[in-house]
């Protein structure tokens, strides 16, 4: 058997595999970008279409805590919430960059938590949500390299960008009525905590603190760089920016997680930018130890988020409207 004949079968198999990957990938892409509700459609809108006057960035606390409708009604400016569940400062920076390439808002709001500047590899692994957009937006390539240096090469596969989306896409297709419609990116949580649940959480956190309090806080340099980049991006365009720690059920609970250094860094860094104002609601008595305003230990419920959105909107109207 000649060497050429020996190669025919593996080469043919490789060609079929590539064609199959291209075909299935094209199908996944069509389904993905045809989504009209749910997290994928929200991300797509935020990346490709959002041009509101006020843009909100952040993690699930951004998604659950800020009502664009309330803010728009009080301030008189359009508003969109581009936060995303489980994503942190690298994602917020990526979304801000792509948005500013297309549109300059009048005001930026970044909801942040001190843990976002701490050591946590998951905040980079979750950047896989950007994979489906890399073909159209190569600016995202540098962000997905944070997952691994091989990610850009994996994009040669047309199915790979959608691997982590298949389950959600399938669920959306099979049970479309279960997918909640967002209000300009805002998805409030229902339910109320009880006093017993808050007391139990406080007790557990304080017990945990006794075990970890001797550990030294170590902020992550890379996380800090992403935060600085976010602030630099808005400063370059002289966009008024609010950096906010939204309400917490416990009063200023960050020391319980050894995150005091990270919080102090947020305060220090925001002071370096004349266009940036830092607002800290983590010690606000209107929310601390008010279980009826929280859905869980991390998130306000609809009642709490509407009250908080009203407070933020009134602050913007009273102090910033003439400046933006």
Short mmCIF file of C-alpha atoms in Angstrom, two decimals:
data_model
loop_
_atom_site.label_atom_id
_atom_site.label_comp_id
_atom_site.label_asym_id
_atom_site.label_seq_id
_atom_site.Cartn_x
_atom_site.Cartn_y
_atom_site.Cartn_z
CA UNK A 1 0.00 0.00 0.00
CA UNK A 2 1.42 3.35 -1.05
CA UNK A 3 1.76 6.22 1.40
CA UNK A 4 -0.76 8.27 -0.62
CA UNK A 5 -3.42 5.57 -0.32
CA UNK A 6 -2.68 5.27 3.40
CA UNK A 7 -3.50 8.98 3.84
CA UNK A 8 -6.79 8.94 1.92
CA UNK A 9 -9.00 7.71 4.76
CA UNK A 10 -7.69 10.00 7.56
CA UNK A 11 -7.71 13.01 5.24
CA UNK A 12 -11.25 12.22 4.12
CA UNK A 13 -12.31 11.82 7.73
CA UNK A 14 -10.72 15.17 8.60
CA UNK A 15 -12.52 16.89 5.71
CA UNK A 16 -15.86 15.41 6.79
CA UNK A 17 -15.17 16.48 10.40
CA UNK A 18 -14.39 20.05 9.33
CA UNK A 19 -17.49 20.23 7.14
CA UNK A 20 -19.61 18.84 9.97
CA UNK A 21 -18.15 21.39 12.39
CA UNK A 22 -18.84 24.24 9.94
CA UNK A 23 -22.40 23.10 9.30
CA UNK A 24 -23.34 22.49 12.94
CA UNK A 25 -21.57 25.68 14.01
CA UNK A 26 -23.57 27.69 11.48
CA UNK A 27 -26.76 26.16 12.89
CA UNK A 28 -25.80 27.01 16.47
CA UNK A 29 -24.90 30.56 15.42
CA UNK A 30 -28.26 31.06 13.73
CA UNK A 31 -30.15 29.78 16.78
CA UNK A 32 -28.00 31.77 19.22
CA UNK A 33 -28.40 35.09 17.46
CA UNK A 34 -32.12 34.57 16.87
CA UNK A 35 -32.81 34.63 20.61
CA UNK A 36 -35.24 37.42 21.53
CA UNK A 37 -35.39 36.96 25.30
CA UNK A 38 -32.96 35.65 27.88
CA UNK A 39 -29.34 36.30 28.76
CA UNK A 40 -27.95 35.69 25.27
CA UNK A 41 -30.28 38.20 23.63
CA UNK A 42 -29.46 40.73 26.38
CA UNK A 43 -25.73 40.29 25.80
CA UNK A 44 -26.15 40.59 22.03
CA UNK A 45 -28.20 43.77 22.40
CA UNK A 46 -25.69 45.29 24.81
CA UNK A 47 -22.79 44.53 22.45
CA UNK A 48 -24.34 45.47 19.12
CA UNK A 49 -27.22 47.86 19.68
CA UNK A 50 -27.41 49.66 23.04
CA UNK A 51 -27.14 53.43 22.64
CA UNK A 52 -28.86 54.70 25.77
CA UNK A 53 -27.85 57.87 27.63
CA UNK A 54 -27.08 55.93 30.81
CA UNK A 55 -25.26 52.60 30.62
CA UNK A 56 -25.04 50.26 33.61
CA UNK A 57 -22.32 47.61 33.97
CA UNK A 58 -21.65 44.93 36.56
CA UNK A 59 -22.48 41.44 37.75
CA UNK A 60 -25.78 39.91 38.89
CA UNK A 61 -26.09 42.71 41.44
CA UNK A 62 -26.28 45.13 38.50
CA UNK A 63 -28.89 42.99 36.74
CA UNK A 64 -31.04 42.65 39.87
CA UNK A 65 -30.57 46.04 41.55
CA UNK A 66 -31.05 48.76 38.90
CA UNK A 67 -34.37 49.48 37.21
CA UNK A 68 -33.75 51.51 34.02
CA UNK A 69 -37.45 52.40 33.87
CA UNK A 70 -37.35 54.05 37.30
CA UNK A 71 -34.06 55.79 36.58
CA UNK A 72 -35.27 57.06 33.18
CA UNK A 73 -38.56 58.31 34.60
CA UNK A 74 -36.87 60.39 37.32
CA UNK A 75 -33.75 61.54 35.46
CA UNK A 76 -35.33 62.02 32.04
CA UNK A 77 -32.63 60.07 30.19
CA UNK A 78 -32.76 56.66 28.50
CA UNK A 79 -31.04 53.85 30.40
CA UNK A 80 -29.90 50.27 29.78
CA UNK A 81 -28.60 47.66 32.22
CA UNK A 82 -25.90 45.51 30.58
CA UNK A 83 -24.88 43.66 33.74
CA UNK A 84 -24.68 39.88 33.62
CA UNK A 85 -25.08 37.13 36.22
CA UNK A 86 -21.79 35.76 37.53
CA UNK A 87 -19.58 38.10 35.52
CA UNK A 88 -17.18 40.56 37.13
CA UNK A 89 -14.82 43.45 36.33
CA UNK A 90 -13.06 41.86 33.28
CA UNK A 91 -16.45 41.39 31.62
CA UNK A 92 -17.62 44.87 32.59
CA UNK A 93 -14.44 46.32 31.05
CA UNK A 94 -14.90 44.32 27.85
CA UNK A 95 -18.53 45.45 27.54
CA UNK A 96 -17.62 49.07 28.23
CA UNK A 97 -14.87 48.99 25.60
CA UNK A 98 -17.09 47.58 22.86
CA UNK A 99 -19.90 49.96 23.78
CA UNK A 100 -17.69 53.06 23.73
CA UNK A 101 -16.38 52.09 20.29
CA UNK A 102 -19.94 52.55 19.06
CA UNK A 103 -21.55 55.12 21.32
CA UNK A 104 -20.68 57.71 23.99
CA UNK A 105 -23.25 57.73 26.81
CA UNK A 106 -23.86 60.71 29.06
CA UNK A 107 -23.42 58.66 32.24
CA UNK A 108 -21.86 55.32 33.14
CA UNK A 109 -22.76 53.33 36.26
CA UNK A 110 -20.50 50.50 37.41
CA UNK A 111 -21.83 48.28 40.17
CA UNK A 112 -18.83 46.64 41.82
CA UNK A 113 -18.03 44.46 44.79
CA UNK A 114 -14.61 44.37 46.52
CA UNK A 115 -14.29 40.64 45.78
CA UNK A 116 -13.94 41.53 42.09
CA UNK A 117 -10.45 42.85 42.84
CA UNK A 118 -9.53 39.71 44.77
CA UNK A 119 -7.99 36.48 43.53
CA UNK A 120 -10.68 34.48 41.76
CA UNK A 121 -9.93 32.65 38.51
CA UNK A 122 -13.63 32.14 37.81
CA UNK A 123 -14.01 35.76 36.73
CA UNK A 124 -11.77 34.97 33.76
CA UNK A 125 -13.17 31.53 32.98
CA UNK A 126 -16.66 33.03 32.66
CA UNK A 127 -15.45 35.30 29.86
CA UNK A 128 -16.36 32.36 27.63
CA UNK A 129 -19.70 34.16 27.24
CA UNK A 130 -17.85 36.43 24.77
CA UNK A 131 -16.74 33.57 22.47
CA UNK A 132 -19.74 33.78 20.07
CA UNK A 133 -18.95 37.45 19.41
CA UNK A 134 -15.24 37.20 18.60
CA UNK A 135 -15.75 36.76 14.84
CA UNK A 136 -17.54 40.09 14.56
CA UNK A 137 -15.69 41.83 17.39
CA UNK A 138 -11.98 40.89 17.43
CA UNK A 139 -11.53 43.38 20.29
CA UNK A 140 -12.72 40.53 22.54
CA UNK A 141 -9.79 38.26 21.62
CA UNK A 142 -7.54 39.76 24.30
CA UNK A 143 -10.21 39.06 26.90
CA UNK A 144 -10.77 35.42 25.99
CA UNK A 145 -7.02 34.85 26.22
CA UNK A 146 -7.59 35.18 29.97
CA UNK A 147 -9.41 31.83 29.84
CA UNK A 148 -6.36 30.23 28.27
CA UNK A 149 -3.76 31.32 25.68
CA UNK A 150 -5.19 28.68 23.33
CA UNK A 151 -8.72 30.11 23.14
CA UNK A 152 -8.15 32.12 19.94
CA UNK A 153 -6.98 28.95 18.17
CA UNK A 154 -10.01 27.00 19.40
CA UNK A 155 -12.16 29.53 17.54
CA UNK A 156 -11.10 27.79 14.33
CA UNK A 157 -13.86 25.40 15.33
CA UNK A 158 -17.25 26.93 14.54
CA UNK A 159 -19.06 24.84 17.16
CA UNK A 160 -16.65 25.60 20.00
CA UNK A 161 -17.95 29.13 20.79
CA UNK A 162 -21.39 27.67 21.54
CA UNK A 163 -20.40 24.61 23.61
CA UNK A 164 -21.38 26.19 26.92
CA UNK A 165 -24.60 27.62 25.46
CA UNK A 166 -26.20 24.43 24.15
CA UNK A 167 -28.10 23.54 27.33
CA UNK A 168 -29.60 27.02 27.72
CA UNK A 169 -30.43 27.25 24.02
CA UNK A 170 -32.19 23.89 24.25
CA UNK A 171 -34.10 24.88 27.37
CA UNK A 172 -35.19 28.16 25.76
CA UNK A 173 -36.40 26.27 22.69
CA UNK A 174 -38.30 23.61 24.66
CA UNK A 175 -39.73 25.90 27.33
CA UNK A 176 -39.92 29.39 25.81
CA UNK A 177 -42.56 30.59 28.25
CA UNK A 178 -40.21 30.04 31.21
CA UNK A 179 -37.73 32.66 29.93
CA UNK A 180 -38.41 35.97 31.66
CA UNK A 181 -38.57 39.15 29.61
CA UNK A 182 -36.17 41.77 30.90
CA UNK A 183 -36.88 45.47 31.37
CA UNK A 184 -33.97 47.08 29.49
CA UNK A 185 -31.65 44.47 30.98
CA UNK A 186 -33.21 44.57 34.46
CA UNK A 187 -34.48 41.29 35.94
CA UNK A 188 -35.66 41.73 39.55
CA UNK A 189 -35.83 38.85 41.96
CA UNK A 190 -38.96 37.88 43.87
CA UNK A 191 -39.20 36.46 47.37
CA UNK A 192 -38.26 37.85 50.76
CA UNK A 193 -35.71 36.79 53.32
CA UNK A 194 -36.75 36.34 56.94
CA UNK A 195 -35.13 37.81 60.02
CA UNK A 196 -34.12 34.29 61.03
CA UNK A 197 -32.29 33.80 57.73
CA UNK A 198 -30.42 37.09 58.07
CA UNK A 199 -29.46 36.34 61.69
CA UNK A 200 -28.23 32.89 60.68
CA UNK A 201 -26.19 34.36 57.81
CA UNK A 202 -24.66 36.94 60.14
CA UNK A 203 -23.74 34.25 62.66
CA UNK A 204 -22.15 32.02 60.00
CA UNK A 205 -20.15 34.88 58.51
CA UNK A 206 -18.85 36.00 61.89
CA UNK A 207 -17.83 32.44 62.79
CA UNK A 208 -16.06 32.15 59.46
CA UNK A 209 -14.30 35.45 60.03
CA UNK A 210 -12.77 34.16 63.28
CA UNK A 211 -11.10 31.43 61.20
CA UNK A 212 -9.81 33.61 58.38
CA UNK A 213 -9.13 37.00 60.00
CA UNK A 214 -5.40 36.31 60.37
CA UNK A 215 -5.04 35.79 56.65
CA UNK A 216 -3.54 38.71 54.78
CA UNK A 217 -5.69 40.40 52.16
CA UNK A 218 -4.07 39.98 48.75
CA UNK A 219 -5.69 41.98 45.95
CA UNK A 220 -5.14 40.66 42.45
CA UNK A 221 -3.00 42.91 40.27
CA UNK A 222 -4.75 41.81 37.10
CA UNK A 223 -8.18 42.55 38.57
CA UNK A 224 -6.93 45.99 39.62
CA UNK A 225 -5.65 46.62 36.09
CA UNK A 226 -9.06 45.82 34.65
CA UNK A 227 -10.71 48.22 37.08
CA UNK A 228 -8.22 50.94 36.14
CA UNK A 229 -8.85 50.26 32.46
CA UNK A 230 -12.59 50.65 33.00
CA UNK A 231 -12.01 54.01 34.71
CA UNK A 232 -9.49 55.11 32.08
CA UNK A 233 -11.92 54.32 29.27
CA UNK A 234 -14.58 56.62 30.68
CA UNK A 235 -12.03 59.30 31.62
CA UNK A 236 -10.67 59.46 28.05
CA UNK A 237 -14.11 60.47 26.84
CA UNK A 238 -14.82 62.57 29.94
CA UNK A 239 -17.95 60.58 30.74
CA UNK A 240 -19.40 61.14 34.19
CA UNK A 241 -19.14 57.80 35.99
CA UNK A 242 -20.70 56.45 39.16
CA UNK A 243 -18.92 53.53 40.82
CA UNK A 244 -21.38 52.00 43.25
CA UNK A 245 -21.35 49.32 45.91
CA UNK A 246 -25.05 48.56 46.04
CA UNK A 247 -26.90 47.61 49.26
CA UNK A 248 -25.91 44.61 51.36
CA UNK A 249 -28.06 42.83 53.90
CA UNK A 250 -25.27 43.04 56.52
CA UNK A 251 -23.63 46.37 57.34
CA UNK A 252 -20.32 46.82 55.50
CA UNK A 253 -19.77 43.04 55.46
CA UNK A 254 -16.54 43.00 53.47
CA UNK A 255 -14.23 42.61 56.47
CA UNK A 256 -15.98 39.30 57.12
CA UNK A 257 -14.54 38.05 53.83
CA UNK A 258 -11.13 39.70 54.31
CA UNK A 259 -11.95 42.20 51.58
CA UNK A 260 -11.19 45.46 53.38
CA UNK A 261 -8.03 46.09 51.33
CA UNK A 262 -9.96 45.60 48.09
CA UNK A 263 -12.65 48.02 49.22
CA UNK A 264 -10.06 50.61 50.22
CA UNK A 265 -8.51 50.23 46.76
CA UNK A 266 -11.85 50.98 45.11
CA UNK A 267 -12.16 54.16 47.18
CA UNK A 268 -8.55 55.19 46.51
CA UNK A 269 -8.63 54.55 42.76
CA UNK A 270 -11.95 56.30 42.14
CA UNK A 271 -10.60 59.43 43.85
CA UNK A 272 -7.91 59.68 41.16
CA UNK A 273 -10.48 60.45 38.47
CA UNK A 274 -12.31 63.81 38.48
CA UNK A 275 -15.12 62.36 36.35
CA UNK A 276 -15.79 59.52 38.82
CA UNK A 277 -17.95 59.53 41.95
CA UNK A 278 -17.94 56.62 44.40
CA UNK A 279 -21.15 55.76 46.26
CA UNK A 280 -21.22 53.14 49.02
CA UNK A 281 -24.62 51.77 50.03
CA UNK A 282 -23.20 48.86 52.02
CA UNK A 283 -23.76 50.74 55.29
CA UNK A 284 -27.14 52.23 54.40
CA UNK A 285 -29.57 51.64 57.30
CA UNK A 286 -32.48 51.69 54.85
CA UNK A 287 -31.25 48.28 53.65
CA UNK A 288 -28.96 46.75 56.29
CA UNK A 289 -30.78 44.07 58.30
CA UNK A 290 -33.97 44.65 56.33
CA UNK A 291 -34.77 41.11 55.19
CA UNK A 292 -38.03 42.14 53.51
CA UNK A 293 -35.95 44.01 50.89
CA UNK A 294 -33.69 41.07 49.98
CA UNK A 295 -34.33 37.94 47.96
CA UNK A 296 -31.15 36.25 49.21
CA UNK A 297 -27.96 37.18 51.05
CA UNK A 298 -26.46 38.79 47.95
CA UNK A 299 -29.38 40.38 46.12
CA UNK A 300 -32.19 42.83 46.69
CA UNK A 301 -35.68 41.70 45.72
CA UNK A 302 -38.02 43.72 43.53
CA UNK A 303 -39.15 45.91 46.43
CA UNK A 304 -35.59 46.63 47.52
CA UNK A 305 -34.26 47.19 44.00
CA UNK A 306 -37.02 49.64 43.15
CA UNK A 307 -36.31 51.60 46.33
CA UNK A 308 -32.59 51.56 45.58
CA UNK A 309 -33.11 52.57 41.93
CA UNK A 310 -35.26 55.46 43.10
CA UNK A 311 -32.48 56.57 45.47
CA UNK A 312 -29.81 56.41 42.75
CA UNK A 313 -32.04 58.25 40.28
CA UNK A 314 -32.75 61.06 42.76
CA UNK A 315 -29.01 61.40 43.42
CA UNK A 316 -28.31 61.68 39.68
CA UNK A 317 -31.08 64.21 39.22
CA UNK A 318 -29.98 66.34 42.19
CA UNK A 319 -26.21 66.31 41.62
CA UNK A 320 -25.35 65.27 38.08
CA UNK A 321 -28.10 66.24 35.63
CA UNK A 322 -26.62 69.67 34.89
CA UNK A 323 -23.14 68.15 34.43
CA UNK A 324 -24.22 65.56 31.87
#
